[in-house]
GROMACS .gro file of C-alpha atoms in nm:
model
  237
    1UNK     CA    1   0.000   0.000   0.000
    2UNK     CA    2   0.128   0.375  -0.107
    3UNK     CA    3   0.203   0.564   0.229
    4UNK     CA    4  -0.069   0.854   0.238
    5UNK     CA    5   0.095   1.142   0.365
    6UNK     CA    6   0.149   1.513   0.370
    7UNK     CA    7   0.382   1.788   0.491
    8UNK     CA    8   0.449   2.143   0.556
    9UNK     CA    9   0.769   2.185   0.380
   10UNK     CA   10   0.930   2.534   0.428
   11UNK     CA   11   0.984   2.711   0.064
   12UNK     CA   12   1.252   2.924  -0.033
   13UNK     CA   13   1.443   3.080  -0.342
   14UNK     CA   14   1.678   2.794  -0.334
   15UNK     CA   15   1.407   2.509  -0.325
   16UNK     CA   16   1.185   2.671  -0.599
   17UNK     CA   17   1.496   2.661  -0.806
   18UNK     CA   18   1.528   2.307  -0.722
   19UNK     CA   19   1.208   2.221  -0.784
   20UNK     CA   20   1.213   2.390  -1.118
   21UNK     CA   21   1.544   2.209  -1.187
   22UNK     CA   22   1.466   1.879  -1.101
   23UNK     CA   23   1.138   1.776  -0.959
   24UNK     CA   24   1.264   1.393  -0.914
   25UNK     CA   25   1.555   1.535  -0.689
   26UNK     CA   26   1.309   1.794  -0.514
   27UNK     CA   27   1.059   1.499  -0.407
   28UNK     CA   28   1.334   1.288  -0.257
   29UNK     CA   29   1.565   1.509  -0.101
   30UNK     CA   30   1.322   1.775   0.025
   31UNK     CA   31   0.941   1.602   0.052
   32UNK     CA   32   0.943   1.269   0.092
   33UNK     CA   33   1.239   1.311   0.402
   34UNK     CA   34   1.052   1.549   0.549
   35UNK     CA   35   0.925   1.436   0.908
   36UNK     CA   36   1.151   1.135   0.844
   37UNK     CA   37   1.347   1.208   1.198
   38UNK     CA   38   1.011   1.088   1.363
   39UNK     CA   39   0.911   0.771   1.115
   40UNK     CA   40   1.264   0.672   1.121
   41UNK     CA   41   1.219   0.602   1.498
   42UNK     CA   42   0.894   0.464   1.487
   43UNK     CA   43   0.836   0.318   1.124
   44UNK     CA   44   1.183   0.260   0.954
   45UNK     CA   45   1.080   0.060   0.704
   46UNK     CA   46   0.904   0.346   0.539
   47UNK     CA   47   1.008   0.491   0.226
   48UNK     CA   48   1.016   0.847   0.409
   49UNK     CA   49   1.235   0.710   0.672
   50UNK     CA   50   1.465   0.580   0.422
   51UNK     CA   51   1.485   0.935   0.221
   52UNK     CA   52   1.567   1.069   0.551
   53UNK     CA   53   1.867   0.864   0.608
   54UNK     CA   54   1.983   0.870   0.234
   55UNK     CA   55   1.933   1.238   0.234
   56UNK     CA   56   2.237   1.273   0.491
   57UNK     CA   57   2.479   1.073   0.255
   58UNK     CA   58   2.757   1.299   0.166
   59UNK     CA   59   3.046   1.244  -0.094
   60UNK     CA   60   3.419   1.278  -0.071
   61UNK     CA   61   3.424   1.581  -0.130
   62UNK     CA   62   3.224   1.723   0.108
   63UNK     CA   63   3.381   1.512   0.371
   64UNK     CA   64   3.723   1.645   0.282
   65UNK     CA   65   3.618   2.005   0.286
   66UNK     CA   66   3.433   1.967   0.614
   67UNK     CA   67   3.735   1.752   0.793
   68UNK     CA   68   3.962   2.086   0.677
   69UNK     CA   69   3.733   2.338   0.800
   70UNK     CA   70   3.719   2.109   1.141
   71UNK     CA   71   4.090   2.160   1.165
   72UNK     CA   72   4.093   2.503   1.091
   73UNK     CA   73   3.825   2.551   1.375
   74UNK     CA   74   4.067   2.352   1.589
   75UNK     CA   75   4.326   2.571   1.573
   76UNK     CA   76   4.161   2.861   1.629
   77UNK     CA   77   3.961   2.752   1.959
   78UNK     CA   78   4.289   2.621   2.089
   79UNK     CA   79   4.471   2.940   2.068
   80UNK     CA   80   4.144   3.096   2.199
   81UNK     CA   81   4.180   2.900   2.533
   82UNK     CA   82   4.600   2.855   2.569
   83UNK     CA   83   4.809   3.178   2.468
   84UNK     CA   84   5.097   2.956   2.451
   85UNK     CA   85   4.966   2.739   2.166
   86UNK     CA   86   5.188   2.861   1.882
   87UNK     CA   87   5.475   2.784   2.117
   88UNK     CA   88   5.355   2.473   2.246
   89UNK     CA   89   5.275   2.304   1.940
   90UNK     CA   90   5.642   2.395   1.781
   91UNK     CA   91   5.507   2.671   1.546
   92UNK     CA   92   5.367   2.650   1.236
   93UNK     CA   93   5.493   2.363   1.077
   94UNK     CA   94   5.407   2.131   1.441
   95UNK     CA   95   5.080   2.260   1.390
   96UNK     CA   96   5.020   2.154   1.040
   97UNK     CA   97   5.182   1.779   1.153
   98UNK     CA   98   4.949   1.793   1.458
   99UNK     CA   99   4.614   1.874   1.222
  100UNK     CA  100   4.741   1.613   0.936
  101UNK     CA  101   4.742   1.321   1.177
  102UNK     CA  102   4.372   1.490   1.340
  103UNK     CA  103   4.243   1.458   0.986
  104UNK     CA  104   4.362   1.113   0.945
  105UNK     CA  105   4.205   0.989   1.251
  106UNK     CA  106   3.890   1.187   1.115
  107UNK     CA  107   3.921   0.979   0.739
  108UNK     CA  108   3.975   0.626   0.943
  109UNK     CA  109   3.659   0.694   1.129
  110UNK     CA  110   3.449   0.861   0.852
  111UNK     CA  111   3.561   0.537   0.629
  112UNK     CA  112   3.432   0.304   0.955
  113UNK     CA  113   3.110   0.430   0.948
  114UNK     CA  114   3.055   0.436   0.604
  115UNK     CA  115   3.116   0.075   0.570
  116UNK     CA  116   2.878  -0.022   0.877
  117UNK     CA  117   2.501   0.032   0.878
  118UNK     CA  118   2.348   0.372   1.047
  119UNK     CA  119   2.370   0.394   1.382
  120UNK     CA  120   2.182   0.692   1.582
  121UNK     CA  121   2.103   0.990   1.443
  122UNK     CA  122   2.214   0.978   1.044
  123UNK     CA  123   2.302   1.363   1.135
  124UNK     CA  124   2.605   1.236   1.352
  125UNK     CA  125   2.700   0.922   1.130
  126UNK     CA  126   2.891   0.948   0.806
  127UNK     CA  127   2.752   0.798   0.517
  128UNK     CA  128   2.919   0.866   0.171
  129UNK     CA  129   2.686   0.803  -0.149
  130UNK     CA  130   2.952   0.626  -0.291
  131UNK     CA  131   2.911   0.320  -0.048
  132UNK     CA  132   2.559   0.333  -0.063
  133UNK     CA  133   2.520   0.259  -0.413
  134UNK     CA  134   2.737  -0.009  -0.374
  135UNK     CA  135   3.112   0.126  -0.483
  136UNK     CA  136   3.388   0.185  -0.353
  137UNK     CA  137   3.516   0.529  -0.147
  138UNK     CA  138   3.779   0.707  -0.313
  139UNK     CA  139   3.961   0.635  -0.031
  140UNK     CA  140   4.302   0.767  -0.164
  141UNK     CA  141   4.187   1.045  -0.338
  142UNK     CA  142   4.012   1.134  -0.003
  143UNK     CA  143   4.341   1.144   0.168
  144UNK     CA  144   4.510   1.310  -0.056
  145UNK     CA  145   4.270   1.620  -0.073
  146UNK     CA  146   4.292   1.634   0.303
  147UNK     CA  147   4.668   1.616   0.345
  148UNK     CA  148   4.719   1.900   0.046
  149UNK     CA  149   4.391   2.101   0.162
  150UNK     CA  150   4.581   2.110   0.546
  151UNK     CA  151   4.978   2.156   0.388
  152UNK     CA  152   4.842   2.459   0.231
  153UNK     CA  153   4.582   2.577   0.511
  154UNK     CA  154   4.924   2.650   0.704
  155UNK     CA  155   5.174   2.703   0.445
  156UNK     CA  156   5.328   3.073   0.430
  157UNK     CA  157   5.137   3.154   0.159
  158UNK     CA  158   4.774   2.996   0.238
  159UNK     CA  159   4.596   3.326   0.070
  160UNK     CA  160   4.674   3.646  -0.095
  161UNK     CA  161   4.516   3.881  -0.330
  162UNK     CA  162   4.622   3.844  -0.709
  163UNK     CA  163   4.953   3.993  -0.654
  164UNK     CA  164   4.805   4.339  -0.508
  165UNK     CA  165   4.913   4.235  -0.171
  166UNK     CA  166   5.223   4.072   0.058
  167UNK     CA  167   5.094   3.660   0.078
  168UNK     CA  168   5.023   3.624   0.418
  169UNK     CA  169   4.875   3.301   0.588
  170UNK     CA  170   4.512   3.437   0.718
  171UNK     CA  171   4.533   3.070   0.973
  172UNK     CA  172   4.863   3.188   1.147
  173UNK     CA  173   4.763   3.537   1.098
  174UNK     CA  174   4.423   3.450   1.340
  175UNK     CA  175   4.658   3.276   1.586
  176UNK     CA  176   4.865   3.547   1.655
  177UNK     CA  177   4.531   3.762   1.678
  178UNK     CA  178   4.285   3.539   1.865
  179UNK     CA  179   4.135   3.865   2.058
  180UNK     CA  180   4.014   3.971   1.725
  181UNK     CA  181   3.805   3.682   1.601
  182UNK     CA  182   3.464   3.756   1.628
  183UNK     CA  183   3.308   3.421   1.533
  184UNK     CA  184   3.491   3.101   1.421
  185UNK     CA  185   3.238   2.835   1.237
  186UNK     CA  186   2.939   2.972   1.430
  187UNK     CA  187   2.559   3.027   1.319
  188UNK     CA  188   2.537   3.398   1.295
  189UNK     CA  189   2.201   3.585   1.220
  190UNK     CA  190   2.192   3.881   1.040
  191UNK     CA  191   1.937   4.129   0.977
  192UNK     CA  192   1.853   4.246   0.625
  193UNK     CA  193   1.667   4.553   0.597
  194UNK     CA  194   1.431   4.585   0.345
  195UNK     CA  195   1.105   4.780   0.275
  196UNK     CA  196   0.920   4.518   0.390
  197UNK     CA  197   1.075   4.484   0.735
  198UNK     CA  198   1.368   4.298   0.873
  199UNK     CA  199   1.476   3.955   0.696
  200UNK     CA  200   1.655   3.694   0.912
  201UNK     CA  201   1.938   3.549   0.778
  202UNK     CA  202   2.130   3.276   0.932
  203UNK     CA  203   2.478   3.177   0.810
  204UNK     CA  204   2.769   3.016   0.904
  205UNK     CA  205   3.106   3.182   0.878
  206UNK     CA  206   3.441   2.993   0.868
  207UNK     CA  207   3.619   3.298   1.035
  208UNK     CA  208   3.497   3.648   1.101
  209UNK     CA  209   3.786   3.892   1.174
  210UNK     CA  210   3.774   4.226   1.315
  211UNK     CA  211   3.971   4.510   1.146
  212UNK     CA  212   4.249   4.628   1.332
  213UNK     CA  213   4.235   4.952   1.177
  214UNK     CA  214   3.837   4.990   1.226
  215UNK     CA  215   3.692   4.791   1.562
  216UNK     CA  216   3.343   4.835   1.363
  217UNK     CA  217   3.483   4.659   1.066
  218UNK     CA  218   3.488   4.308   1.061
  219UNK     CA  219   3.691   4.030   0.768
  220UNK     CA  220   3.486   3.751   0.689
  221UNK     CA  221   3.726   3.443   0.545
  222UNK     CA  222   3.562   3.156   0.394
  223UNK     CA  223   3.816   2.834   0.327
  224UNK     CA  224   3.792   2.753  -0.005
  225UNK     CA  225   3.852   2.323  -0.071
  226UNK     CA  226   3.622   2.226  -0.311
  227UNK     CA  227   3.643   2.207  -0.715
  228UNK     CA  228   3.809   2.478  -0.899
  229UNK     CA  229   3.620   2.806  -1.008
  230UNK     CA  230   3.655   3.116  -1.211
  231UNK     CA  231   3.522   3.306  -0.916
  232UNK     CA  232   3.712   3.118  -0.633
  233UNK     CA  233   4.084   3.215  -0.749
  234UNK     CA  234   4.239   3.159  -0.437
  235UNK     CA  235   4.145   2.788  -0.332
  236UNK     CA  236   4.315   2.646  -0.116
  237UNK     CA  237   4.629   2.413  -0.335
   0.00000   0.00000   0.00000
C-alpha cells in the first residue's frame, strides 16, 4: 500500500529553483524526508524514513572540505583557550603535523562508518553516497585532498590577493590575533533591511575577523577546498 501522507515543507528561493530544476531530486531530497526524523524512529521501514537517512549521505568531497574546515576551527579555539599554543605546538609547521594526523584519525573513522550500517542519528553518522550505491570510497583520493587542503591551510602563503598584496597566511595570521576573532564556524544571524521589514538570515562563517584599523569593521574568510572556479581564485592548493 502507497504511504498517504502530507507535509508542511518550508519554501525558499533555493528550493523553488530546485524544484524547477529537477522535480525527481526535489521529491526525494526535500518532501518525501521530510518528518523522516520521527518515522525513522517509529516506522523505519518506510520509504520516508529511508529518504531521511539517504538524504544525509555525503560524498568525498564534502567530507574532505568539512574535515579541513574542522581543523581550521581547531586551531583557532585552541589558541582561543592557551596563549601559549603557537609555542607549544612547535610553530607553524608542528601545527600543520598535529592537524594532518587529526584529519587522518577523522578519514579512518568517517571510512568506519561508512562501511557499517546507520547507527543513531544519520546527522552524527557518516555515510558517503559512494558506499551506498554499492562502490567503492575514493579512499586515496580522499586522503590526498585532506593532506594537500591542510599543507596549504598552514603554508606561508595559504591566501593572498592576485599579486596586489604581501601573501600572508590568514590561519597563522588569526593565531597570533585570537582577541580579534569575532566568530569562528558559528551560526550567525543577520538582519537584512528591506522595505518590507527585517529579513533573518542565518549563516555560518568559517572565520569572522575584526579590522584592526576599524573595531566596527569586521573580515569575513571563507576556506575555499572544493572544485576549482573562475570566481574562487584563491582555493586552497
Amino acid at each position: 500500500m502507497a504511504e498517504d501522507f502530507k507535509n508542511d515543507v518550508c519554501f525558499s528561493a533555493s528550493r523553488e529553483s530546485l524544484l524547477e530544476e529537477c522535480p525527481r531530486q526535489f521529491y526525494y531530497g526535500v518532501y518525501l524526508m521530510w518528518n523522516g526524523w520521527w518515522m525513522r524512529d517509529r516506522k523505519p521501514e518506510t520509504r520516508r524514513a529511508a529518504a531521511y537517512e539517504a538524504k544525509h549521505a555525503t560524498t568525498e568531497v564534502f567530507l574532505a572540505g568539512s574535515i579541513v574546515h574542522a581543523m581550521a576551527e581547531w586551531a583557532i579555539n585552541q589558541a582561543k583557550r592557551d596563549q601559549d599554543f603557537f609555542r607549544r605546538f612547535g610553530g607553524r609547521e608542528g601545527i600543520r603535523d598535529h592537524m594532518q594526523s587529526m584529519g587522518r584519525k577523522r578519514i579512518d573513522e568517517a571510512l568506519a562508518q561508512a562501511r557499517s550500517p546507520v547507527r543513531g542519528s544519520p546527522k552524527k553518522w557518516t555515510q558517503l553516497v559512494s558506499v551506498n550505491n554499492g562502490e567503492q570510497p575514493r579512499e586515496e583520493w580522499l586522503r590526498e585532498r585532506v593532506r594537500t587542503r591542510i599543507d596549504a591551510l598552514c603554508s606561508e602563503n595559504e591566501a593572498w590577493d592576485n599579486g596586489e598584496r604581501p601573501k600572508v597566511n590568514l590561519l597563522m595570521r588569526a593565531i597570533h590575533s585570537v582577541d580579534r576573532v569575532v566568530h569562528c564556524e558559528e551560526l550567525i544571524e543577520w538582519k537584512i533591511g528591506t522595505a518590507f521589514g527585517d529579513i533573518k538570515s542565518f549563516l555560518v562563517h568559517d572565520l569572522v575577523v575584526r579590522s584592526p584599523r576599524d573595531p566596527s569593521a569586521c573580515t569575513i574568510i571563507d576556506w575555499k577546498t572544493g572544485k576549482e572556479r573562475d570566481e574562487n581564485g584563491d582555493q586552497l592548493d
